[in-house]
Amino acid sequence: MKRYTVTAALPYANGPLHIGHLAGAYLSSDIYVRYLRLMGRDVAYICGSDEHGAAITIRAKKEGTTPQEIVDKYNAQIKDTFEKLGVSFDIYHRTSAPIHHETSQEFFRILLKNGEFEKKTTEQYYDASANQFLADRYIKGTCPKCSHDAAYGDQCENCGSALSPTELINPVSSITGEKPVLRETSHWYLSLDKHADWLAEWIDTGKLNGEQHHDPKEWKNHVLGQCRSWVGDLQPRAMTRDLNWGIDVPPEVEGSEGKKLYVWLDAPIGYISATKQWAADKGKDWRPYWQDKDTKLLHFIGKDNIVFHCIIFPAILKATGDYILPENVPANQFMNLEGDKISTSRNWAVWAHEYVEDCAESVENHIDVLRYVLIKNMPEQKDSEFTWGNFQELNNTDLVGKYANFINRVLVLTNKYYDGAVPEFDASISVAGSQEEGTTSTYAAELKILHEKLVELTNFIEAYEFRAALKALIEISTLGNQFLQFNAPWKQIKTDENAVKVVMNLALQIVAVLSVASQPFLPFTSKKIRELLNLNDLQNGDLQNILATLEKGEALLSAGYTINKPTHLYTRIPDEVIEAQIDKLKNSRPQSIEYAPVKDETTFDDFTKIDLRTGTITAAEKVPKAKKLLKLTVDLGFESRTVVSGIAEFYEAENVLGQQVVLVANLAPRKLRGVMSEGMILMAENEKGELVFVSPAEGFGNGFVVK
RNA sequence: GGCGAGGUAGCUCAGCUGGUUAGAGCGUCGGAUUCAUAAUCCGGAGGUCGAGAGUUCAAGUCUCUCUCUCGCUACCA
């Protein structure tokens, strides 16, 4: 392989990063890329902000500002956070950049020219005063079937009929309240179905155009599973939208006015435009990084993005021609936090930018500690869990106890016995072996073992097994600790000074290896160890160099070389720091609960049209083939009703018997999953979407009016 | 309900194409040691591998059924 193009998922520029993001796509890619560079490989590490789409417009409206200000704010914040965390992108770009707009439009032009699009014209309602097309659910009107006057453009709530907006009588825009006009709108659909066959073969066998492109066994199980479940049923997908915040469809294309590119013809192409910008900045040619078959393309993402990176984007790349396809998409699953899902709206998260500030004082070497804990718990094969208790434990045992302690004891002894100089030694003197207590070994044999351990670590990285690689790193320090323990130089120094020189020289070589091997995982620590050893900062290719040196049986630090005095790389984290973080998390309420806005004013007369009655549930059963629905029988005193209610996630059928409820008694009946529902039970819903019955006082009686 | 991924020692997880007494780290118990940030090193205990059935000389590993968790999806009047 001549070169690598490594991408990390583009963060959406409408909020800050949390630990789940880091554990998902960014630390894994950063480890991999740092490793590639240390191996002297040619690599472009690409990322940037995804800055288009409706969510950003909506957020801008909510905050009373412009989309541009939103994306400027979060782009700057995210970029800053990545830098502080040591995520070593070659470029962190943004999709609002002109070069990206041009690149995306160019893709559109080529796809159009290649006949990959199918243009479909439909009539859609257009709100002239809001100056935009209206999505179906933003249109209200009178239902042609039951004359209900508040039917939505896709469905009538009253009779349950599926509608199309053009069927509505007297349609009204829910944005402005004005009458929308019908306008023809055309969109370009990518014919994904035409690509189904080669995609299926490519996913299943790794073959592309009859040649072996990659080994599917190297892909993760859950990634392959997802892909296979999608590739069987591919439909044409619209690649344009009627939006006002995004990339214009090329203006010379007929009917392009007001059309924007769909996010999947925008965001992933951001990888390419970012590469172009990076290449231009460096005076390089971008093309080989995306078009040369000797380039290995890798997408690091979270599991929510699998389908797009494994199906849709490859289809786009191949349909455009000239482009290479990803050789692997090592997607991670999700990281939970303290037993619960990470949630932005519930503010249940450890925010990266807050950690960077908060723990700078309380946790020594805090960035690398976080990196260590997140990598150690990376959700590689299944969802994983971050807890502050585990954070403390890993810091105190692995980093302080094993890793930093080993380095510290070597440096202390070297300074004590040899005034900081790497000792000369006699290679023929045998020492205790590091592998098992009571064995004897030689300097050369131990150096060989060290080399093997290092190779093992690199193999894990090559296989995208970063947790295992990190474990291998700690095992190198354990190897060192065992070696010291078995040889006990602090005793030996009194009896056999020459043997101690062999031991200490080798121990120093282990520290030197750690200074390099740590770099992909713990870059700040690596730099500090280099300083302690009085070595230069690492250069590209250094890992490859030390592997070659060790393989030849040569030392990394030569005798007589002088190192510095030790300092503590990590320190124990006391309980108070952890308790403070847990308190912070548990006391953090959502910054703003998203209360539903109060609806438009209504009249007393309108309100009295609704007939609310007290009732009691007398029978309940689950509706088959539905997760949320219970079929209930409600006693209204004068009659009994069958009601289907979406409460099965919160109430078991047997537990609602006898439950007193308030029922909307004059609601038009509607079929739900094949069962006719004759009314609606009133429920209160909180910000988490949890439902609870709204009930009269116990024993009040059935059939009475609620007003 | 459909599809996908998971359910392995107290905790966090490894176990590739089925093959000797099921592994690691942490925690726990016991011991050694003092160069080191009460860190290190050695040893012990601890699992009917979600449940049940089947295939096989042999199953954590394959098949079927069920069950729980997570994600996507349908369903919430």
mmCIF file with all atom_site columns, N, CA, C and O (backbone and C1' of nucleotides) in Angstrom, chain A residues 229 341 383 393 401 405 409 570 572 625 629 646 667 670 672-673 680, chain B residues 1 3 24-26 35-37 39-42 70-71 74-77:
data_model
loop_
_atom_site.group_PDB
_atom_site.id
_atom_site.type_symbol
_atom_site.label_atom_id
_atom_site.label_alt_id
_atom_site.label_comp_id
_atom_site.label_asym_id
_atom_site.label_entity_id
_atom_site.label_seq_id
_atom_site.pdbx_PDB_ins_code
_atom_site.Cartn_x
_atom_site.Cartn_y
_atom_site.Cartn_z
_atom_site.occupancy
_atom_site.B_iso_or_equiv
_atom_site.pdbx_formal_charge
_atom_site.auth_seq_id
_atom_site.auth_comp_id
_atom_site.auth_asym_id
_atom_site.auth_atom_id
_atom_site.pdbx_PDB_model_num
ATOM 1   N N     . SER A 1 229 ? -28.421 -6.276  5.736  1.00 0.00 ? 229 SER A N     1
ATOM 2   C CA    . SER A 1 229 ? -29.854 -6.086  5.926  1.00 0.00 ? 229 SER A CA    1
ATOM 3   C C     . SER A 1 229 ? -30.375 -4.945  5.039  1.00 0.00 ? 229 SER A C     1
ATOM 4   O O     . SER A 1 229 ? -31.556 -4.867  4.765  1.00 0.00 ? 229 SER A O     1
ATOM 5   N N     . LYS A 1 341 ? -27.986 5.792   28.940 1.00 0.00 ? 341 LYS A N     1
ATOM 6   C CA    . LYS A 1 341 ? -27.569 6.260   27.627 1.00 0.00 ? 341 LYS A CA    1
ATOM 7   C C     . LYS A 1 341 ? -27.122 7.720   27.684 1.00 0.00 ? 341 LYS A C     1
ATOM 8   O O     . LYS A 1 341 ? -27.698 8.515   28.422 1.00 0.00 ? 341 LYS A O     1
ATOM 9   N N     . ASP A 1 383 ? -22.005 -2.144  22.722 1.00 0.00 ? 383 ASP A N     1
ATOM 10  C CA    . ASP A 1 383 ? -22.083 -0.931  23.521 1.00 0.00 ? 383 ASP A CA    1
ATOM 11  C C     . ASP A 1 383 ? -21.249 -1.100  24.788 1.00 0.00 ? 383 ASP A C     1
ATOM 12  O O     . ASP A 1 383 ? -21.162 -2.184  25.342 1.00 0.00 ? 383 ASP A O     1
ATOM 13  N N     . GLU A 1 393 ? -10.241 4.186   38.862 1.00 0.00 ? 393 GLU A N     1
ATOM 14  C CA    . GLU A 1 393 ? -9.576  2.901   39.023 1.00 0.00 ? 393 GLU A CA    1
ATOM 15  C C     . GLU A 1 393 ? -8.499  2.681   37.960 1.00 0.00 ? 393 GLU A C     1
ATOM 16  O O     . GLU A 1 393 ? -7.378  2.275   38.264 1.00 0.00 ? 393 GLU A O     1
ATOM 17  N N     . GLY A 1 401 ? 0.025   2.907   38.795 1.00 0.00 ? 401 GLY A N     1
ATOM 18  C CA    . GLY A 1 401 ? 0.653   1.734   39.408 1.00 0.00 ? 401 GLY A CA    1
ATOM 19  C C     . GLY A 1 401 ? 1.580   0.977   38.485 1.00 0.00 ? 401 GLY A C     1
ATOM 20  O O     . GLY A 1 401 ? 2.688   0.607   38.883 1.00 0.00 ? 401 GLY A O     1
ATOM 21  N N     . ASN A 1 405 ? 4.658   4.045   37.155 1.00 0.00 ? 405 ASN A N     1
ATOM 22  C CA    . ASN A 1 405 ? 5.502   3.566   38.245 1.00 0.00 ? 405 ASN A CA    1
ATOM 23  C C     . ASN A 1 405 ? 6.735   2.831   37.717 1.00 0.00 ? 405 ASN A C     1
ATOM 24  O O     . ASN A 1 405 ? 7.834   2.999   38.235 1.00 0.00 ? 405 ASN A O     1
ATOM 25  N N     . ARG A 1 409 ? 10.470  4.074   38.511 1.00 0.00 ? 409 ARG A N     1
ATOM 26  C CA    . ARG A 1 409 ? 11.473  3.312   39.268 1.00 0.00 ? 409 ARG A CA    1
ATOM 27  C C     . ARG A 1 409 ? 12.750  3.124   38.444 1.00 0.00 ? 409 ARG A C     1
ATOM 28  O O     . ARG A 1 409 ? 13.856  3.163   39.006 1.00 0.00 ? 409 ARG A O     1
ATOM 29  N N     . TYR A 1 570 ? 1.758   10.558  36.035 1.00 0.00 ? 570 TYR A N     1
ATOM 30  C CA    . TYR A 1 570 ? 0.351   10.565  36.469 1.00 0.00 ? 570 TYR A CA    1
ATOM 31  C C     . TYR A 1 570 ? 0.362   10.548  37.987 1.00 0.00 ? 570 TYR A C     1
ATOM 32  O O     . TYR A 1 570 ? 1.337   10.109  38.585 1.00 0.00 ? 570 TYR A O     1
ATOM 33  N N     . ARG A 1 572 ? -2.206  9.710   41.569 1.00 0.00 ? 572 ARG A N     1
ATOM 34  C CA    . ARG A 1 572 ? -3.447  9.069   42.011 1.00 0.00 ? 572 ARG A CA    1
ATOM 35  C C     . ARG A 1 572 ? -4.566  10.091  42.093 1.00 0.00 ? 572 ARG A C     1
ATOM 36  O O     . ARG A 1 572 ? -4.358  11.219  42.504 1.00 0.00 ? 572 ARG A O     1
ATOM 37  N N     . LYS A 1 625 ? -48.109 -7.777  17.287 1.00 0.00 ? 625 LYS A N     1
ATOM 38  C CA    . LYS A 1 625 ? -47.257 -7.127  16.288 1.00 0.00 ? 625 LYS A CA    1
ATOM 39  C C     . LYS A 1 625 ? -47.115 -5.623  16.498 1.00 0.00 ? 625 LYS A C     1
ATOM 40  O O     . LYS A 1 625 ? -46.844 -4.892  15.551 1.00 0.00 ? 625 LYS A O     1
ATOM 41  N N     . LEU A 1 629 ? -48.712 -0.713  21.706 1.00 0.00 ? 629 LEU A N     1
ATOM 42  C CA    . LEU A 1 629 ? -50.171 -0.638  21.797 1.00 0.00 ? 629 LEU A CA    1
ATOM 43  C C     . LEU A 1 629 ? -50.790 -1.639  22.758 1.00 0.00 ? 629 LEU A C     1
ATOM 44  O O     . LEU A 1 629 ? -50.450 -2.818  22.759 1.00 0.00 ? 629 LEU A O     1
ATOM 45  N N     . GLY A 1 646 ? -51.369 3.803   23.132 1.00 0.00 ? 646 GLY A N     1
ATOM 46  C CA    . GLY A 1 646 ? -49.933 3.555   22.960 1.00 0.00 ? 646 GLY A CA    1
ATOM 47  C C     . GLY A 1 646 ? -49.152 3.636   24.256 1.00 0.00 ? 646 GLY A C     1
ATOM 48  O O     . GLY A 1 646 ? -48.244 4.447   24.403 1.00 0.00 ? 646 GLY A O     1
ATOM 49  N N     . LEU A 1 667 ? -64.556 11.171  20.162 1.00 0.00 ? 667 LEU A N     1
ATOM 50  C CA    . LEU A 1 667 ? -63.559 11.192  19.097 1.00 0.00 ? 667 LEU A CA    1
ATOM 51  C C     . LEU A 1 667 ? -63.963 10.184  18.026 1.00 0.00 ? 667 LEU A C     1
ATOM 52  O O     . LEU A 1 667 ? -64.429 9.099   18.338 1.00 0.00 ? 667 LEU A O     1
ATOM 53  N N     . ARG A 1 670 ? -61.155 5.095   14.999 1.00 0.00 ? 670 ARG A N     1
ATOM 54  C CA    . ARG A 1 670 ? -60.069 4.906   14.043 1.00 0.00 ? 670 ARG A CA    1
ATOM 55  C C     . ARG A 1 670 ? -59.449 3.527   14.251 1.00 0.00 ? 670 ARG A C     1
ATOM 56  O O     . ARG A 1 670 ? -59.310 3.061   15.370 1.00 0.00 ? 670 ARG A O     1
ATOM 57  N N     . LEU A 1 672 ? -56.455 1.005   14.442 1.00 0.00 ? 672 LEU A N     1
ATOM 58  C CA    . LEU A 1 672 ? -55.033 0.994   14.721 1.00 0.00 ? 672 LEU A CA    1
ATOM 59  C C     . LEU A 1 672 ? -54.580 -0.452  14.732 1.00 0.00 ? 672 LEU A C     1
ATOM 60  O O     . LEU A 1 672 ? -55.080 -1.253  15.518 1.00 0.00 ? 672 LEU A O     1
ATOM 61  N N     . ARG A 1 673 ? -53.657 -0.772  13.877 1.00 0.00 ? 673 ARG A N     1
ATOM 62  C CA    . ARG A 1 673 ? -53.175 -2.157  13.790 1.00 0.00 ? 673 ARG A CA    1
ATOM 63  C C     . ARG A 1 673 ? -54.346 -3.136  13.718 1.00 0.00 ? 673 ARG A C     1
ATOM 64  O O     . ARG A 1 673 ? -54.346 -4.170  14.374 1.00 0.00 ? 673 ARG A O     1
ATOM 65  N N     . MET A 1 680 ? -60.128 7.993   23.144 1.00 0.00 ? 680 MET A N     1
ATOM 66  C CA    . MET A 1 680 ? -58.719 8.205   23.465 1.00 0.00 ? 680 MET A CA    1
ATOM 67  C C     . MET A 1 680 ? -58.589 8.462   24.953 1.00 0.00 ? 680 MET A C     1
ATOM 68  O O     . MET A 1 680 ? -59.369 9.216   25.541 1.00 0.00 ? 680 MET A O     1
ATOM 69  P P     . G   B 2 1   ? -42.961 -9.315  19.695 1.00 0.00 ? 1   G   B P     1
ATOM 70  O "O5'" . G   B 2 1   ? -43.151 -9.000  18.146 1.00 0.00 ? 1   G   B "O5'" 1
ATOM 71  C "C5'" . G   B 2 1   ? -44.163 -9.643  17.435 1.00 0.00 ? 1   G   B "C5'" 1
ATOM 72  C "C4'" . G   B 2 1   ? -44.195 -9.121  16.038 1.00 0.00 ? 1   G   B "C4'" 1
ATOM 73  C "C3'" . G   B 2 1   ? -42.853 -9.139  15.306 1.00 0.00 ? 1   G   B "C3'" 1
ATOM 74  O "O3'" . G   B 2 1   ? -42.576 -10.416 14.761 1.00 0.00 ? 1   G   B "O3'" 1
ATOM 75  C "C1'" . G   B 2 1   ? -43.863 -7.036  15.019 1.00 0.00 ? 1   G   B "C1'" 1
ATOM 76  P P     . C   B 2 3   ? -36.990 -11.036 10.939 1.00 0.00 ? 3   C   B P     1
ATOM 77  O "O5'" . C   B 2 3   ? -35.843 -9.976  10.637 1.00 0.00 ? 3   C   B "O5'" 1
ATOM 78  C "C5'" . C   B 2 3   ? -35.555 -9.592  9.295  1.00 0.00 ? 3   C   B "C5'" 1
ATOM 79  C "C4'" . C   B 2 3   ? -34.552 -8.474  9.285  1.00 0.00 ? 3   C   B "C4'" 1
ATOM 80  C "C3'" . C   B 2 3   ? -33.313 -8.693  10.146 1.00 0.00 ? 3   C   B "C3'" 1
ATOM 81  O "O3'" . C   B 2 3   ? -32.362 -9.554  9.549  1.00 0.00 ? 3   C   B "O3'" 1
ATOM 82  C "C1'" . C   B 2 3   ? -34.122 -6.529  10.524 1.00 0.00 ? 3   C   B "C1'" 1
ATOM 83  P P     . A   B 2 24  ? -6.219  -16.234 33.378 1.00 0.00 ? 24  A   B P     1
ATOM 84  O "O5'" . A   B 2 24  ? -6.159  -14.731 32.860 1.00 0.00 ? 24  A   B "O5'" 1
ATOM 85  C "C5'" . A   B 2 24  ? -5.235  -14.395 31.814 1.00 0.00 ? 24  A   B "C5'" 1
ATOM 86  C "C4'" . A   B 2 24  ? -5.470  -12.974 31.397 1.00 0.00 ? 24  A   B "C4'" 1
ATOM 87  C "C3'" . A   B 2 24  ? -5.642  -11.998 32.548 1.00 0.00 ? 24  A   B "C3'" 1
ATOM 88  O "O3'" . A   B 2 24  ? -4.389  -11.587 33.070 1.00 0.00 ? 24  A   B "O3'" 1
ATOM 89  C "C1'" . A   B 2 24  ? -7.347  -11.629 30.947 1.00 0.00 ? 24  A   B "C1'" 1
ATOM 90  P P     . G   B 2 25  ? -4.285  -11.163 34.606 1.00 0.00 ? 25  G   B P     1
ATOM 91  O "O5'" . G   B 2 25  ? -4.948  -9.719  34.603 1.00 0.00 ? 25  G   B "O5'" 1
ATOM 92  C "C5'" . G   B 2 25  ? -4.324  -8.641  33.897 1.00 0.00 ? 25  G   B "C5'" 1
ATOM 93  C "C4'" . G   B 2 25  ? -5.241  -7.438  33.935 1.00 0.00 ? 25  G   B "C4'" 1
ATOM 94  C "C3'" . G   B 2 25  ? -5.754  -7.072  35.311 1.00 0.00 ? 25  G   B "C3'" 1
ATOM 95  O "O3'" . G   B 2 25  ? -4.831  -6.293  36.045 1.00 0.00 ? 25  G   B "O3'" 1
ATOM 96  C "C1'" . G   B 2 25  ? -7.566  -7.117  33.800 1.00 0.00 ? 25  G   B "C1'" 1
ATOM 97  P P     . C   B 2 26  ? -4.793  -6.419  37.618 1.00 0.00 ? 26  C   B P     1
ATOM 98  O "O5'" . C   B 2 26  ? -6.146  -5.703  38.070 1.00 0.00 ? 26  C   B "O5'" 1
ATOM 99  C "C5'" . C   B 2 26  ? -6.348  -4.315  37.819 1.00 0.00 ? 26  C   B "C5'" 1
ATOM 100 C "C4'" . C   B 2 26  ? -7.764  -3.932  38.162 1.00 0.00 ? 26  C   B "C4'" 1
ATOM 101 C "C3'" . C   B 2 26  ? -8.207  -4.272  39.575 1.00 0.00 ? 26  C   B "C3'" 1
ATOM 102 O "O3'" . C   B 2 26  ? -7.784  -3.295  40.516 1.00 0.00 ? 26  C   B "O3'" 1
ATOM 103 C "C1'" . C   B 2 26  ? -9.866  -4.968  38.052 1.00 0.00 ? 26  C   B "C1'" 1
ATOM 104 P P     . C   B 2 35  ? 14.823  0.109   49.258 1.00 0.00 ? 35  C   B P     1
ATOM 105 O "O5'" . C   B 2 35  ? 14.573  0.806   47.845 1.00 0.00 ? 35  C   B "O5'" 1
ATOM 106 C "C5'" . C   B 2 35  ? 15.612  1.495   47.184 1.00 0.00 ? 35  C   B "C5'" 1
ATOM 107 C "C4'" . C   B 2 35  ? 15.141  1.835   45.799 1.00 0.00 ? 35  C   B "C4'" 1
ATOM 108 C "C3'" . C   B 2 35  ? 13.766  2.454   45.742 1.00 0.00 ? 35  C   B "C3'" 1
ATOM 109 O "O3'" . C   B 2 35  ? 13.856  3.834   46.025 1.00 0.00 ? 35  C   B "O3'" 1
ATOM 110 C "C1'" . C   B 2 35  ? 13.986  0.818   44.045 1.00 0.00 ? 35  C   B "C1'" 1
ATOM 111 P P     . A   B 2 36  ? 12.666  4.548   46.777 1.00 0.00 ? 36  A   B P     1
ATOM 112 O "O5'" . A   B 2 36  ? 11.506  4.558   45.694 1.00 0.00 ? 36  A   B "O5'" 1
ATOM 113 C "C5'" . A   B 2 36  ? 11.630  5.328   44.498 1.00 0.00 ? 36  A   B "C5'" 1
ATOM 114 C "C4'" . A   B 2 36  ? 10.435  5.037   43.619 1.00 0.00 ? 36  A   B "C4'" 1
ATOM 115 C "C3'" . A   B 2 36  ? 9.102   5.252   44.320 1.00 0.00 ? 36  A   B "C3'" 1
ATOM 116 O "O3'" . A   B 2 36  ? 8.695   6.591   44.113 1.00 0.00 ? 36  A   B "O3'" 1
ATOM 117 C "C1'" . A   B 2 36  ? 9.131   3.135   43.251 1.00 0.00 ? 36  A   B "C1'" 1
ATOM 118 P P     . U   B 2 37  ? 8.214   7.486   45.319 1.00 0.00 ? 37  U   B P     1
ATOM 119 O "O5'" . U   B 2 37  ? 6.644   7.466   45.084 1.00 0.00 ? 37  U   B "O5'" 1
ATOM 120 C "C5'" . U   B 2 37  ? 5.766   8.059   46.053 1.00 0.00 ? 37  U   B "C5'" 1
ATOM 121 C "C4'" . U   B 2 37  ? 4.378   7.840   45.520 1.00 0.00 ? 37  U   B "C4'" 1
ATOM 122 C "C3'" . U   B 2 37  ? 4.036   6.367   45.301 1.00 0.00 ? 37  U   B "C3'" 1
ATOM 123 O "O3'" . U   B 2 37  ? 3.283   5.848   46.389 1.00 0.00 ? 37  U   B "O3'" 1
ATOM 124 C "C1'" . U   B 2 37  ? 3.309   7.767   43.525 1.00 0.00 ? 37  U   B "C1'" 1
ATOM 125 P P     . A   B 2 39  ? -1.916  1.830   46.250 1.00 0.00 ? 39  A   B P     1
ATOM 126 O "O5'" . A   B 2 39  ? -1.158  1.779   44.854 1.00 0.00 ? 39  A   B "O5'" 1
ATOM 127 C "C5'" . A   B 2 39  ? -0.317  0.720   44.586 1.00 0.00 ? 39  A   B "C5'" 1
ATOM 128 C "C4'" . A   B 2 39  ? 0.748   1.188   43.622 1.00 0.00 ? 39  A   B "C4'" 1
ATOM 129 C "C3'" . A   B 2 39  ? 1.519   0.040   42.995 1.00 0.00 ? 39  A   B "C3'" 1
ATOM 130 O "O3'" . A   B 2 39  ? 0.863   -0.423  41.830 1.00 0.00 ? 39  A   B "O3'" 1
ATOM 131 C "C1'" . A   B 2 39  ? 3.019   1.570   43.927 1.00 0.00 ? 39  A   B "C1'" 1
ATOM 132 P P     . U   B 2 40  ? 0.481   -1.928  41.716 1.00 0.00 ? 40  U   B P     1
ATOM 133 O "O5'" . U   B 2 40  ? 1.910   -2.592  41.552 1.00 0.00 ? 40  U   B "O5'" 1
ATOM 134 C "C5'" . U   B 2 40  ? 2.820   -2.114  40.563 1.00 0.00 ? 40  U   B "C5'" 1
ATOM 135 C "C4'" . U   B 2 40  ? 4.132   -2.833  40.686 1.00 0.00 ? 40  U   B "C4'" 1
ATOM 136 C "C3'" . U   B 2 40  ? 4.024   -4.355  40.593 1.00 0.00 ? 40  U   B "C3'" 1
ATOM 137 O "O3'" . U   B 2 40  ? 4.084   -4.760  39.239 1.00 0.00 ? 40  U   B "O3'" 1
ATOM 138 C "C1'" . U   B 2 40  ? 5.276   -3.771  42.511 1.00 0.00 ? 40  U   B "C1'" 1
ATOM 139 P P     . C   B 2 41  ? 3.254   -6.010  38.745 1.00 0.00 ? 41  C   B P     1
ATOM 140 O "O5'" . C   B 2 41  ? 3.985   -7.249  39.446 1.00 0.00 ? 41  C   B "O5'" 1
ATOM 141 C "C5'" . C   B 2 41  ? 5.296   -7.622  39.019 1.00 0.00 ? 41  C   B "C5'" 1
ATOM 142 C "C4'" . C   B 2 41  ? 5.820   -8.724  39.909 1.00 0.00 ? 41  C   B "C4'" 1
ATOM 143 C "C3'" . C   B 2 41  ? 4.899   -9.923  40.070 1.00 0.00 ? 41  C   B "C3'" 1
ATOM 144 O "O3'" . C   B 2 41  ? 5.023   -10.824 38.991 1.00 0.00 ? 41  C   B "O3'" 1
ATOM 145 C "C1'" . C   B 2 41  ? 5.676   -9.259  42.186 1.00 0.00 ? 41  C   B "C1'" 1
ATOM 146 P P     . C   B 2 42  ? 3.805   -11.792 38.634 1.00 0.00 ? 42  C   B P     1
ATOM 147 O "O5'" . C   B 2 42  ? 3.831   -12.852 39.820 1.00 0.00 ? 42  C   B "O5'" 1
ATOM 148 C "C5'" . C   B 2 42  ? 4.929   -13.737 39.954 1.00 0.00 ? 42  C   B "C5'" 1
ATOM 149 C "C4'" . C   B 2 42  ? 4.724   -14.634 41.150 1.00 0.00 ? 42  C   B "C4'" 1
ATOM 150 C "C3'" . C   B 2 42  ? 3.404   -15.373 41.187 1.00 0.00 ? 42  C   B "C3'" 1
ATOM 151 O "O3'" . C   B 2 42  ? 3.433   -16.542 40.396 1.00 0.00 ? 42  C   B "O3'" 1
ATOM 152 C "C1'" . C   B 2 42  ? 3.818   -14.406 43.300 1.00 0.00 ? 42  C   B "C1'" 1
ATOM 153 P P     . C   B 2 70  ? -32.601 -1.211  26.341 1.00 0.00 ? 70  C   B P     1
ATOM 154 O "O5'" . C   B 2 70  ? -31.525 -1.009  25.183 1.00 0.00 ? 70  C   B "O5'" 1
ATOM 155 C "C5'" . C   B 2 70  ? -30.285 -0.367  25.456 1.00 0.00 ? 70  C   B "C5'" 1
ATOM 156 C "C4'" . C   B 2 70  ? -29.420 -0.389  24.225 1.00 0.00 ? 70  C   B "C4'" 1
ATOM 157 C "C3'" . C   B 2 70  ? -30.063 0.150   22.949 1.00 0.00 ? 70  C   B "C3'" 1
ATOM 158 O "O3'" . C   B 2 70  ? -30.041 1.555   22.893 1.00 0.00 ? 70  C   B "O3'" 1
ATOM 159 C "C1'" . C   B 2 70  ? -28.992 -1.886  22.474 1.00 0.00 ? 70  C   B "C1'" 1
ATOM 160 P P     . G   B 2 71  ? -31.169 2.319   22.074 1.00 0.00 ? 71  G   B P     1
ATOM 161 O "O5'" . G   B 2 71  ? -30.741 2.063   20.561 1.00 0.00 ? 71  G   B "O5'" 1
ATOM 162 C "C5'" . G   B 2 71  ? -29.554 2.647   20.052 1.00 0.00 ? 71  G   B "C5'" 1
ATOM 163 C "C4'" . G   B 2 71  ? -29.327 2.189   18.636 1.00 0.00 ? 71  G   B "C4'" 1
ATOM 164 C "C3'" . G   B 2 71  ? -30.484 2.431   17.674 1.00 0.00 ? 71  G   B "C3'" 1
ATOM 165 O "O3'" . G   B 2 71  ? -30.489 3.754   17.195 1.00 0.00 ? 71  G   B "O3'" 1
ATOM 166 C "C1'" . G   B 2 71  ? -29.687 0.234   17.401 1.00 0.00 ? 71  G   B "C1'" 1
ATOM 167 P P     . A   B 2 74  ? -40.579 4.096   10.255 1.00 0.00 ? 74  A   B P     1
ATOM 168 O "O5'" . A   B 2 74  ? -41.753 3.076   10.585 1.00 0.00 ? 74  A   B "O5'" 1
ATOM 169 C "C5'" . A   B 2 74  ? -42.466 2.458   9.519  1.00 0.00 ? 74  A   B "C5'" 1
ATOM 170 C "C4'" . A   B 2 74  ? -43.421 1.437   10.068 1.00 0.00 ? 74  A   B "C4'" 1
ATOM 171 C "C3'" . A   B 2 74  ? -44.428 1.947   11.091 1.00 0.00 ? 74  A   B "C3'" 1
ATOM 172 O "O3'" . A   B 2 74  ? -45.529 2.589   10.474 1.00 0.00 ? 74  A   B "O3'" 1
ATOM 173 C "C1'" . A   B 2 74  ? -43.480 -0.060  11.862 1.00 0.00 ? 74  A   B "C1'" 1
ATOM 174 P P     . C   B 2 75  ? -46.250 3.815   11.191 1.00 0.00 ? 75  C   B P     1
ATOM 175 O "O5'" . C   B 2 75  ? -46.874 3.146   12.489 1.00 0.00 ? 75  C   B "O5'" 1
ATOM 176 C "C5'" . C   B 2 75  ? -47.925 2.195   12.367 1.00 0.00 ? 75  C   B "C5'" 1
ATOM 177 C "C4'" . C   B 2 75  ? -48.229 1.631   13.726 1.00 0.00 ? 75  C   B "C4'" 1
ATOM 178 C "C3'" . C   B 2 75  ? -48.506 2.670   14.802 1.00 0.00 ? 75  C   B "C3'" 1
ATOM 179 O "O3'" . C   B 2 75  ? -49.846 3.116   14.747 1.00 0.00 ? 75  C   B "O3'" 1
ATOM 180 C "C1'" . C   B 2 75  ? -46.968 1.093   15.632 1.00 0.00 ? 75  C   B "C1'" 1
ATOM 181 P P     . C   B 2 76  ? -50.142 4.641   15.093 1.00 0.00 ? 76  C   B P     1
ATOM 182 O "O5'" . C   B 2 76  ? -49.811 4.766   16.636 1.00 0.00 ? 76  C   B "O5'" 1
ATOM 183 C "C5'" . C   B 2 76  ? -50.821 5.088   17.501 1.00 0.00 ? 76  C   B "C5'" 1
ATOM 184 C "C4'" . C   B 2 76  ? -50.332 5.267   18.903 1.00 0.00 ? 76  C   B "C4'" 1
ATOM 185 C "C3'" . C   B 2 76  ? -50.518 6.699   19.419 1.00 0.00 ? 76  C   B "C3'" 1
ATOM 186 O "O3'" . C   B 2 76  ? -51.803 6.891   20.006 1.00 0.00 ? 76  C   B "O3'" 1
ATOM 187 C "C1'" . C   B 2 76  ? -48.382 5.805   20.035 1.00 0.00 ? 76  C   B "C1'" 1
ATOM 188 P P     . A   B 2 77  ? -52.593 5.916   20.856 1.00 0.00 ? 77  A   B P     1
ATOM 189 O "O5'" . A   B 2 77  ? -53.979 6.652   20.943 1.00 0.00 ? 77  A   B "O5'" 1
ATOM 190 C "C5'" . A   B 2 77  ? -54.917 6.500   19.937 1.00 0.00 ? 77  A   B "C5'" 1
ATOM 191 C "C4'" . A   B 2 77  ? -55.671 7.781   19.917 1.00 0.00 ? 77  A   B "C4'" 1
ATOM 192 C "C3'" . A   B 2 77  ? -56.763 7.827   18.877 1.00 0.00 ? 77  A   B "C3'" 1
ATOM 193 O "O3'" . A   B 2 77  ? -57.936 7.220   19.366 1.00 0.00 ? 77  A   B "O3'" 1
ATOM 194 C "C1'" . A   B 2 77  ? -55.478 9.759   18.712 1.00 0.00 ? 77  A   B "C1'" 1
#
